[in-house]
Short mmCIF file of C-alpha atoms in Angstrom, two decimals:
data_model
loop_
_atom_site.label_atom_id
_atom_site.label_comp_id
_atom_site.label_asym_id
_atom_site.label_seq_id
_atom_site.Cartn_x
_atom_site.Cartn_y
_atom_site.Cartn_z
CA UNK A 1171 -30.35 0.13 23.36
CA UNK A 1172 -32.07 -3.51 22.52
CA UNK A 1173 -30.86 -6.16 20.50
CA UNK A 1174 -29.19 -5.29 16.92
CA UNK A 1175 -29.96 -7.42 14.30
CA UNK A 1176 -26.47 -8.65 12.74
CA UNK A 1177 -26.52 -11.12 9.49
CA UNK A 1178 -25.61 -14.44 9.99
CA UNK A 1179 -22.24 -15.06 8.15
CA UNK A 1180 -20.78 -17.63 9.99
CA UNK A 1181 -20.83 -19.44 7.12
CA UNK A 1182 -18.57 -17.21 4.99
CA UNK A 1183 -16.34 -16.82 8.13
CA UNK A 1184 -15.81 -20.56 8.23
CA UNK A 1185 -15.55 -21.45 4.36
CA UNK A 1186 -14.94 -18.12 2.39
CA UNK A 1187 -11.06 -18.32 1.99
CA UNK A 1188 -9.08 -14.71 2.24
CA UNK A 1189 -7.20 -12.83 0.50
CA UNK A 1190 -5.46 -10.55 2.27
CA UNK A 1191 -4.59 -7.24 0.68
CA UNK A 1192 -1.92 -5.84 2.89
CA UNK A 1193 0.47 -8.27 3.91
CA UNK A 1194 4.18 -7.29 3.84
CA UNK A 1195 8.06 -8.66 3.58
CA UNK A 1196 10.85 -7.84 6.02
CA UNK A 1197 14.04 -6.94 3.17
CA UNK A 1198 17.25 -8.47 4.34
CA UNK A 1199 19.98 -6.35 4.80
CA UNK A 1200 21.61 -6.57 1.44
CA UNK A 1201 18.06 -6.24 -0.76
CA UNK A 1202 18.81 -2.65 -1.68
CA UNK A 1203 22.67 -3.10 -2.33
CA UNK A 1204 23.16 -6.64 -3.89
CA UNK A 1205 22.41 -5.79 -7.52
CA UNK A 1206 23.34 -2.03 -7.02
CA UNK A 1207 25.61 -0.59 -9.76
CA UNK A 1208 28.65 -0.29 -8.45
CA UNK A 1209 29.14 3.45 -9.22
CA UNK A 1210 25.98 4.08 -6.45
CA UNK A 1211 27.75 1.90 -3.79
CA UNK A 1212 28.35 4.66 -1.40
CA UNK A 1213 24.96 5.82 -2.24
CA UNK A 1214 23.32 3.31 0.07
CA UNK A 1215 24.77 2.20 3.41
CA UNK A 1216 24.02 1.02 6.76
CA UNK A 1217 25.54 3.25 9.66
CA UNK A 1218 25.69 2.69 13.08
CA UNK A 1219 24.08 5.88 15.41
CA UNK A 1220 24.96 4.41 18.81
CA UNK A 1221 23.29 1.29 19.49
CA UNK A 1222 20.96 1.55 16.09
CA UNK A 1223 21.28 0.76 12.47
CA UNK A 1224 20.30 3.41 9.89
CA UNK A 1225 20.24 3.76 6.40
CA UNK A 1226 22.09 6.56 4.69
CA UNK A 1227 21.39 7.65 1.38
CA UNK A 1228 23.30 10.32 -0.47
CA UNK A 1229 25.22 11.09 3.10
CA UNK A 1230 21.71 11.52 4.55
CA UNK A 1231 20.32 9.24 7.38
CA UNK A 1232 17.03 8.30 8.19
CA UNK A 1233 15.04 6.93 11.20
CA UNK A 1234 11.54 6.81 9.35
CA UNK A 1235 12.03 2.78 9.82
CA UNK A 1236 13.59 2.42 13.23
CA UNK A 1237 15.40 -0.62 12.46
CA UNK A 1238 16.20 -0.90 8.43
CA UNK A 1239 18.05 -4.57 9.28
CA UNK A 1240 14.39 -5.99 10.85
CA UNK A 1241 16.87 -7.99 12.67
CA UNK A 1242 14.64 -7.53 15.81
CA UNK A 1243 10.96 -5.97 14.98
CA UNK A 1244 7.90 -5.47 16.54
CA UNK A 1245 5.45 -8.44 17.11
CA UNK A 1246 3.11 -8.79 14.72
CA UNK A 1247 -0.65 -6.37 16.03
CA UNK A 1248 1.85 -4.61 18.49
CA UNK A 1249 0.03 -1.70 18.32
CA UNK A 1250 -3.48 -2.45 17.88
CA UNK A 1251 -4.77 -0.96 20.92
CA UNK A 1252 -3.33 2.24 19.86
CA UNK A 1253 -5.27 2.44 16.50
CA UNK A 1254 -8.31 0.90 17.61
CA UNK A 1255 -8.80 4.10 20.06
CA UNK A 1256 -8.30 1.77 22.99
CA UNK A 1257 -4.86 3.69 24.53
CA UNK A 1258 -6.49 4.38 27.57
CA UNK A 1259 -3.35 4.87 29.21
CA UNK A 1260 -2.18 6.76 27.20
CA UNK A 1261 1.04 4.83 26.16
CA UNK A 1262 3.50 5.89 23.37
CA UNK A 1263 3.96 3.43 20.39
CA UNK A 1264 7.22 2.32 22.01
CA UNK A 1265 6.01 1.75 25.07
CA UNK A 1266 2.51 -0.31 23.81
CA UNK A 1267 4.90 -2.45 21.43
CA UNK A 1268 6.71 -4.06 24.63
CA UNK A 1269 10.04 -5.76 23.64
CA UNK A 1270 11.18 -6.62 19.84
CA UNK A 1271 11.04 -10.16 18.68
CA UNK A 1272 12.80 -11.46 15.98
CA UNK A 1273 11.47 -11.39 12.27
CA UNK A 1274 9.22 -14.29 11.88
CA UNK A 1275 10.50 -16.58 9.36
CA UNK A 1276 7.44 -15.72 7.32
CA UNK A 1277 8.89 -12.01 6.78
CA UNK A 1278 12.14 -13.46 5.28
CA UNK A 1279 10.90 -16.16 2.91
CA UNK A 1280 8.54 -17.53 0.50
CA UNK A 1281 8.29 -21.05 1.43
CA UNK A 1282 7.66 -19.84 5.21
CA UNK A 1283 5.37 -17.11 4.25
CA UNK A 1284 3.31 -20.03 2.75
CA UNK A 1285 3.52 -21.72 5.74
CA UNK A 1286 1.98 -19.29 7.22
CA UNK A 1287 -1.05 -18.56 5.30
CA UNK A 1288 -1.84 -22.35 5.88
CA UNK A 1289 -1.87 -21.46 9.87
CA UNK A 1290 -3.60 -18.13 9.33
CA UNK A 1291 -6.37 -19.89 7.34
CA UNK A 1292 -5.40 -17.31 4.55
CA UNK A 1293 -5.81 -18.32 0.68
CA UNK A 1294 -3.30 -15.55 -1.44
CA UNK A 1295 -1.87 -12.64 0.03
CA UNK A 1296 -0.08 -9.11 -1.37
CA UNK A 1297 2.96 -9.22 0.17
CA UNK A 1298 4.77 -5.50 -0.53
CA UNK A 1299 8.37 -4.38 0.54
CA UNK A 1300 8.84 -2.12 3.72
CA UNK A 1301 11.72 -0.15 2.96
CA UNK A 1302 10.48 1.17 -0.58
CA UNK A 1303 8.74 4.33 0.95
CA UNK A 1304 11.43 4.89 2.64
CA UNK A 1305 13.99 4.90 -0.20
CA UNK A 1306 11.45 6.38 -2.97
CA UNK A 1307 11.26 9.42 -0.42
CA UNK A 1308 15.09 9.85 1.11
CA UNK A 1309 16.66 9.78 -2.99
CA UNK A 1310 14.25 11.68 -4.48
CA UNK A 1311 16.06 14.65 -5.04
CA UNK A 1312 18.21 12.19 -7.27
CA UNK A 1313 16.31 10.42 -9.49
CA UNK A 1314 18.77 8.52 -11.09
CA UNK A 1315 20.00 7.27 -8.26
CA UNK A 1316 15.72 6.69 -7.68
CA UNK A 1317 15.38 4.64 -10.13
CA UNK A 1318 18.67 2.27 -10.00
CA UNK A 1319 17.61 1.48 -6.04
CA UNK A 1320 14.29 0.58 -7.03
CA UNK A 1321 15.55 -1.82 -9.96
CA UNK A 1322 18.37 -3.49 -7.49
CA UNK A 1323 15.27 -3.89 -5.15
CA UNK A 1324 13.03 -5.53 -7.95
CA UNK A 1325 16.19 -7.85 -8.77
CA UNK A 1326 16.54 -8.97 -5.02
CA UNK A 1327 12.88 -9.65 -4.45
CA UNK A 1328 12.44 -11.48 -8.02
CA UNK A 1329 15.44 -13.42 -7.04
CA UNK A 1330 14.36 -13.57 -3.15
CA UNK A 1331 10.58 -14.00 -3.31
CA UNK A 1332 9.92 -14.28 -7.23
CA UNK A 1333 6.93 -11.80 -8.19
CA UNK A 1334 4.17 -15.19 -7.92
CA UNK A 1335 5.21 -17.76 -5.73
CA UNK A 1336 2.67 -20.54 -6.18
CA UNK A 1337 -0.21 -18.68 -7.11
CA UNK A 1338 -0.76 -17.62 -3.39
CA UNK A 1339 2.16 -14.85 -2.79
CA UNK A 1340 2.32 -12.06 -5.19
CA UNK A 1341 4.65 -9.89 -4.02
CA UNK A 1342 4.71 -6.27 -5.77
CA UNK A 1343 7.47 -4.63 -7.84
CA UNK A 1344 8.22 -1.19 -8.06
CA UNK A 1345 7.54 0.91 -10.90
CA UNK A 1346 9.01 4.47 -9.59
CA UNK A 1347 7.65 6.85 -11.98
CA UNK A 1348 10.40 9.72 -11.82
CA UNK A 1349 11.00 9.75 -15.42
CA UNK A 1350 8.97 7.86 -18.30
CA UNK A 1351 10.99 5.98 -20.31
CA UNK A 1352 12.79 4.04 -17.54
CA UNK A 1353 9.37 3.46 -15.38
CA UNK A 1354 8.13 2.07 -18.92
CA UNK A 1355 11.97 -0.80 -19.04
CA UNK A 1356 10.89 -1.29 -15.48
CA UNK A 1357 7.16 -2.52 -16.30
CA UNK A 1358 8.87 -4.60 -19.28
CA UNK A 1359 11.40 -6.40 -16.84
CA UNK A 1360 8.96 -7.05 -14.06
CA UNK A 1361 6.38 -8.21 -16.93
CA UNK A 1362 8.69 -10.68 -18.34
CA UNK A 1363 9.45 -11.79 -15.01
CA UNK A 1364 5.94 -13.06 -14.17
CA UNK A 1365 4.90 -10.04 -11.89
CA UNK A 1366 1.10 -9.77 -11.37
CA UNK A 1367 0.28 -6.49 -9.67
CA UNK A 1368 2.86 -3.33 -9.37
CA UNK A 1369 3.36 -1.29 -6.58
CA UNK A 1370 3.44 2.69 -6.99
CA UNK A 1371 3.75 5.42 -4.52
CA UNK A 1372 1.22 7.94 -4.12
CA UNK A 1373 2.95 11.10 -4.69
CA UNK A 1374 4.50 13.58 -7.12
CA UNK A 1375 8.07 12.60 -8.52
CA UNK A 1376 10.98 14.08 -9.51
CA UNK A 1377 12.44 13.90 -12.24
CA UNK A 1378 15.02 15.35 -14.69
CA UNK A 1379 12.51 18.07 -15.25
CA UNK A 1380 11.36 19.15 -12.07
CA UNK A 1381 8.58 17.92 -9.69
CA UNK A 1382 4.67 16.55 -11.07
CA UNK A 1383 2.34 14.52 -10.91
CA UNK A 1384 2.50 10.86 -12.74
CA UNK A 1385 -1.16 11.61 -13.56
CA UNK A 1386 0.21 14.06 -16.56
CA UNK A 1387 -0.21 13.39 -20.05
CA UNK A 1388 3.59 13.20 -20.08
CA UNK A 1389 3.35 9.92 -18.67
CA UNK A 1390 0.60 8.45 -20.81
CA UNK A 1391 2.83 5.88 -22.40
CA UNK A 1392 3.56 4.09 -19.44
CA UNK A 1393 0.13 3.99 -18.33
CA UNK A 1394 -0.98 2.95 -22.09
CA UNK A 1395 1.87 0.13 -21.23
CA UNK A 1396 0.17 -0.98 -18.02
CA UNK A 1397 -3.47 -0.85 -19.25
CA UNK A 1398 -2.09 -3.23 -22.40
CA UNK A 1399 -0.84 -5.10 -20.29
CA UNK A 1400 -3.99 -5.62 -17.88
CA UNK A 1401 -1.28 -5.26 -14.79
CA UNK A 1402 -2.95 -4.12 -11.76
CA UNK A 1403 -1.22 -1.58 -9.23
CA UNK A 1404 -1.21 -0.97 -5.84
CA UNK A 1405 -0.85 2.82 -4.39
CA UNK A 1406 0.47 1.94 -0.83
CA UNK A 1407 0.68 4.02 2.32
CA UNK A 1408 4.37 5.26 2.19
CA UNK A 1409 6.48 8.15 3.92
CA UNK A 1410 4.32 11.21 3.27
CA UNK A 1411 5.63 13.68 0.52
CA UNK A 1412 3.93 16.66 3.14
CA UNK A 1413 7.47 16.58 5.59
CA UNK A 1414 8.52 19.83 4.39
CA UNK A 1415 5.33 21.67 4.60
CA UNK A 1416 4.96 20.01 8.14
CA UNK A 1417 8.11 21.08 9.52
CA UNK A 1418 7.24 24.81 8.17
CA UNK A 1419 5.00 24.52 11.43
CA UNK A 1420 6.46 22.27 14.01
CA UNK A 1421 10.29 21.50 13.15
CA UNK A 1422 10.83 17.85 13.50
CA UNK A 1423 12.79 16.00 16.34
CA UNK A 1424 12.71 12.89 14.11
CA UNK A 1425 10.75 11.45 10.88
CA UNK A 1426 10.72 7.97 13.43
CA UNK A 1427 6.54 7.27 12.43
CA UNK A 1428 6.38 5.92 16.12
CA UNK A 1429 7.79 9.21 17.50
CA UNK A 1430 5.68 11.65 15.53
CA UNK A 1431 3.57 14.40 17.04
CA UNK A 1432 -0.21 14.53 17.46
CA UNK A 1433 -0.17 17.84 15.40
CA UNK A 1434 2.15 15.87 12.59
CA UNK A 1435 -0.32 13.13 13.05
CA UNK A 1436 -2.96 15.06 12.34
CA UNK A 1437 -1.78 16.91 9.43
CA UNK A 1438 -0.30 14.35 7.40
CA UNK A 1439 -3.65 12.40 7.41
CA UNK A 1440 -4.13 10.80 4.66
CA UNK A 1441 -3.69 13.90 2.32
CA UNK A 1442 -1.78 12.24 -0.58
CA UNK A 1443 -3.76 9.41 -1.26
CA UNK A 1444 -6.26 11.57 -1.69
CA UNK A 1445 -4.51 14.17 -3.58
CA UNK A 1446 -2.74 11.09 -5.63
CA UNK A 1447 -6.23 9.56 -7.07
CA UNK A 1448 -7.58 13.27 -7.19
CA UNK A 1449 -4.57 13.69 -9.95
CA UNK A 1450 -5.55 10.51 -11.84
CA UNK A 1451 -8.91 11.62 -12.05
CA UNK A 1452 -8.62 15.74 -12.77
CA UNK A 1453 -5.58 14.90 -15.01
CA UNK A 1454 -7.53 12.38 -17.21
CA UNK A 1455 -5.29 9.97 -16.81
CA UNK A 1456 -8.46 7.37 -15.93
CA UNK A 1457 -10.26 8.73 -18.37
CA UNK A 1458 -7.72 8.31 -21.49
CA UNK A 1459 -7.14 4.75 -19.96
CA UNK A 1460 -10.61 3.50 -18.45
CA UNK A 1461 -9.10 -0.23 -17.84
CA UNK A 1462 -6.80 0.34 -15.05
CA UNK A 1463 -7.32 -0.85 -12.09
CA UNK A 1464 -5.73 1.04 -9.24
CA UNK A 1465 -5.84 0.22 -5.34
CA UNK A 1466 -5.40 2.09 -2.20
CA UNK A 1467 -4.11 -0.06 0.64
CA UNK A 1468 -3.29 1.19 4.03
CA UNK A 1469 -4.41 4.66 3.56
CA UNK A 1470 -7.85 3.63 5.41
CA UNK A 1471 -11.39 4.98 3.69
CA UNK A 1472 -12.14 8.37 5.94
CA UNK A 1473 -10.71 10.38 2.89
CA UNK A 1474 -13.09 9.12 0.28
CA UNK A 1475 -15.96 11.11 1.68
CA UNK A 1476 -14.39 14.38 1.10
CA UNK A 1477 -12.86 13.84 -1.82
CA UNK A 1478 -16.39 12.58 -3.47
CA UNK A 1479 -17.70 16.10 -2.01
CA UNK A 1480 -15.00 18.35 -3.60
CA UNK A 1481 -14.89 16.07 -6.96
CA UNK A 1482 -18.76 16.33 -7.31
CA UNK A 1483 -18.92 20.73 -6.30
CA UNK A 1484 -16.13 20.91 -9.04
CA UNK A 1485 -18.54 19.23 -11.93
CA UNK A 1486 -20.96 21.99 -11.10
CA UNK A 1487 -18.75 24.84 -11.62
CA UNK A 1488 -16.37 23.48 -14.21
CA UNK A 1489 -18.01 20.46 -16.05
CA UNK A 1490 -15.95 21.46 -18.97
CA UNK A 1491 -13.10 19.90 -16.93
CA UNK A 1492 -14.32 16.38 -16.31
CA UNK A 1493 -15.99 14.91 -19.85
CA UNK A 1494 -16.73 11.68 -17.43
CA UNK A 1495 -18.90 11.90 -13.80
CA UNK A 1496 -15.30 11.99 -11.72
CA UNK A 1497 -17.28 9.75 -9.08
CA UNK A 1498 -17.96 7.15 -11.84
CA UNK A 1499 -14.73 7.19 -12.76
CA UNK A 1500 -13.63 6.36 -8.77
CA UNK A 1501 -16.11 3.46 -8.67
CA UNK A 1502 -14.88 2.32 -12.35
CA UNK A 1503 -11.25 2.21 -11.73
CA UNK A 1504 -10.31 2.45 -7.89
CA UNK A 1505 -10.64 -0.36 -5.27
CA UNK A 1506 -9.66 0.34 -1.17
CA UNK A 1507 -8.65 -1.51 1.54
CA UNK A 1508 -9.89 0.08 4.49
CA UNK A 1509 -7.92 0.35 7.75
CA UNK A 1510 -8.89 -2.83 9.67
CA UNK A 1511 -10.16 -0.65 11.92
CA UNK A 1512 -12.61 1.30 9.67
CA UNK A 1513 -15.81 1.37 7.99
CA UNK A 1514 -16.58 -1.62 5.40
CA UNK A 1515 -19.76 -0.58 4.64
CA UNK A 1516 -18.64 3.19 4.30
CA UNK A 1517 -16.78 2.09 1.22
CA UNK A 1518 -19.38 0.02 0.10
CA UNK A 1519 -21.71 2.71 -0.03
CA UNK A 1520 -19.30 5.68 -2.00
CA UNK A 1521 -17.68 3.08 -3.56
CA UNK A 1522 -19.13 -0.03 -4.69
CA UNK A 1523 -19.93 -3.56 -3.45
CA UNK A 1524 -17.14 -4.92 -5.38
CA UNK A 1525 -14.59 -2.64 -4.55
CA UNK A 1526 -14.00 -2.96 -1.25
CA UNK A 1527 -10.69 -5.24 -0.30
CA UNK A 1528 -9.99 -6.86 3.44
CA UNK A 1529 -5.92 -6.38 4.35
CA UNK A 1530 -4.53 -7.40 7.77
CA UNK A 1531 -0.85 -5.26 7.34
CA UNK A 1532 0.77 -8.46 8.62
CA UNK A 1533 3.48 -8.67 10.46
CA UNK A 1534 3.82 -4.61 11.17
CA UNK A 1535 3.17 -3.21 14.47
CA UNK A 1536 -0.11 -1.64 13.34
CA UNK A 1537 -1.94 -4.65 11.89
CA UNK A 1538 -3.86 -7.63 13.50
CA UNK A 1539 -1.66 -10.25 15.31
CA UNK A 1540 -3.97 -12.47 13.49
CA UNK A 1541 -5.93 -11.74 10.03
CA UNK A 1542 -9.35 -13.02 11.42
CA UNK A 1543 -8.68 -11.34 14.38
CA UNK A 1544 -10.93 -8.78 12.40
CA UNK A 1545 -13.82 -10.03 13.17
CA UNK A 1546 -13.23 -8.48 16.93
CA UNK A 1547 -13.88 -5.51 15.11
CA UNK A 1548 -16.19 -6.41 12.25
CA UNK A 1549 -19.48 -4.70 11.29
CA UNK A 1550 -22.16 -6.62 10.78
CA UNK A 1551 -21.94 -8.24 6.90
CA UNK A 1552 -24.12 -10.76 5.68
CA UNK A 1553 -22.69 -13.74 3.95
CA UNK A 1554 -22.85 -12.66 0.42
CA UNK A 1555 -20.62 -9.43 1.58
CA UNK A 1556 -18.05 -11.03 3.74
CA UNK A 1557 -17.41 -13.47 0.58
CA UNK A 1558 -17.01 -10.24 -1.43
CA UNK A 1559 -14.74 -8.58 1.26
CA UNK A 1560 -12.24 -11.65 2.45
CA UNK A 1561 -11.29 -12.46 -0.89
CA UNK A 1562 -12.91 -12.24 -4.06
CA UNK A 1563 -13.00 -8.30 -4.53
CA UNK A 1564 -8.79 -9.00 -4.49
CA UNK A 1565 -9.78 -11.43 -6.80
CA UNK A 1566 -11.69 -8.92 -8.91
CA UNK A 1567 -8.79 -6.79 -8.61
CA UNK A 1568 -5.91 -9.13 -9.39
CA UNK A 1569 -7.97 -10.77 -12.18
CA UNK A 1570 -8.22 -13.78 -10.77
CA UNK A 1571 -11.64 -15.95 -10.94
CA UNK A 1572 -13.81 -15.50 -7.82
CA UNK A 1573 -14.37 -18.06 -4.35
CA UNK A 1574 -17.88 -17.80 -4.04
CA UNK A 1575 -19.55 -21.02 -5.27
CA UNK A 1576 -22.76 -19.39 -5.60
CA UNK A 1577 -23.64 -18.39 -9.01
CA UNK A 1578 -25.50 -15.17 -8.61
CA UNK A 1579 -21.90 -14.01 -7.16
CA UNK A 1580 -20.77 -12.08 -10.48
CA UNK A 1581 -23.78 -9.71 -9.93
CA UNK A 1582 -24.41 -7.33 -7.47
CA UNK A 1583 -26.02 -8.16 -4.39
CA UNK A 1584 -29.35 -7.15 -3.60
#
């Protein structure tokens, strides 16, 4: 095929320091039940199904998370031959992930997860909960109950992790959106506790009133209270919202994500991020508030290109519907963090130069065993991009002032 010509970045790779986008905690065992109220302490329990822990919630179990304790977990990149498409033999997740370890000590605390970084050669880091989707998605049907797990949560991590530890882990709050007025006392208690980036799942809610979309005008005041507030937020992978469509087709033997069918596989995709910053835009909501700044992490990039298609056929047969370009509005407001394993350069070109966000998914199963392990898989960047990518479009995002000493950085490249 002859030579390919790849930019010379070693430069960047050596000097440009990261921020990485998707990093995560393991929750001890008591972060969803310490500052419960008592009259939900039944709500919420660990039960023992033979030799496993689960969590039950309202009476109901679920194996989405195999183990909820993270007592024992998988090592960090476990999987990585699996997503990279290099399962040539065709192993289950269980089988690739070998035997559990126990959760490094930078899963548990700050001080460690510091530590960490330092070894990593990693600058700042997002560093979001792991049982979140799971509880935002098992209690739904309760919102109530919703919204009092997701504020004991908030408590235990401000009082575990606090929201900015040393300018280098911001760990991300949960705003759950199920009904207005106490999503809008949530953003005032993680405000005035120094968080600097939110976490929201991508999905309808339910509330009092039925399911919808928190793209509605109904919820306006909340994001009026965010944009004031210049707070980013984060719309994280999470336990898809599709199961009960899915299992209209192929009844499920478990919700256990490393147990899950090719057909449920392919399905589930990566329909509700999609669907989730469709809403945002066809709603208005980035339109009436043009200042947010909103982030996909782990739902990889392969969705953008046919949600630019749809967006831009729908301007030609009902412009009266968008009163902004609905792409422009995607490049204005939304940054992504491409699966390790995708296409950098595919979101550069739909999305913007600046937009585009490196995350490793430390320590779960399906990230890199090591952050600059990417560059195993990296396309070829020149130095001005992989500045841009390893850390300062987070930067952009959270912000923050950029890395790049050079001073034509602020502008686009050319």
């Amino acid at each position: 095929m002859g030579a390919i010509d790849v930019p010379d970045n070693s430069d960047a790779r050596a000097n440009a320091p990261v921020f990485d986008a998707d990093t995560h905690m393991y929750e001890t065992a008591e972060a969803l039940t310490k500052f419960l109220p008592e009259k939900y302490r039944t709500a919420v329990q660990y039960v023992q199904v033979g030799r496993h822990s689960r969590i039950a919630i309202n009476g109901v179990i679920t194996d989405f998370i195999p183990n909820p304790t993270f007592d024992r977990v998988a090592a960090p990149g476990a999987h990585e031959k699996f997503f990279a498409g290099e399962n040539s033999e065709g192993l289950t997740l269980r089988e690739m992930q070998g035997k559990a370890i126990d959760a490094p000590e930078a899963t548990r605390s700050p001080d460690d997860r510091v530590a960490e970084l330092d070894r990593q050669g990693v600058r700042e880091c997002l560093n979001y909960p792991t049982l979140a989707s799971l509880v935002e998605h098992s209690s739904a049907e309760d919102p109530e109950l919703t919204l009092a797990i997701i504020h004991a949560l908030n408590q235990w991590m401000l009082e575990h992790w606090q929201f900015n530890y040393q300018d280098r882990v911001f760990s991300t709050p949960v705003i759950n959106c199920s009904e207005v007025d106490d999503a809008r006392r949530e953003l005032e208690y993680i405000l005035d506790n120094g968080a600097k980036v939110a976490l929201i799942k991508p999905a309808p809610v339910k509330g009092l009133h039925g399911w919808r979309s928190p793209a509605l005008p109904e919820f306006d005041p909340l994001w009026a209270d965010i944009e004031a507030a210049g707070l980013p937020i984060v719309l994280h992978a999470s336990q898809p919202p599709l199961d009960e469509y899915v299992n209209k087709w192929e009844p499920p033997s478990t919700k256990n994500f490393m147990a899950m069918s090719s057909f449920r596989w392919l399905v589930l995709g990566h329909r509700e991020i999609s669907d989730m910053i469709g809403s945002l835009i066809c709603h208005g909501t980035l339109t009436r508030f043009p200042k947010l700044r909103i982030a996909s992490v782990e739902n990889g990039s392969s969705w953008i290109h046919p949600l630019f298609h749809d967006l831009h056929d729908l301007t030609k047969k009902m412009p009266q519907n968008f009163p902004e370009d609905p792409l422009e509005v995607f490049r204005r407001n939304i940054w992504v963090s491409p699966f390790w394993e995708g296409s950098v350069a595919d979101v550069v070109e739909t999305v913007g130069w600046d937009r585009v966000m490196f995350g490793s998914d430390y320590p779960h199963p399906e990230g890199l065993p090591e952050p600059k392990g990417y560059w195993k898989y990296a396309e070829g960047m020149d130095n001005r991009r992989t500045w841009d990518f390893v850390g300062d479009n987070a930067r952009r995002f959270m912000g923050l002032p950029i890395a790049n000493p050079d001073p034509a950085a602020a502008a686009p490249p050319a």
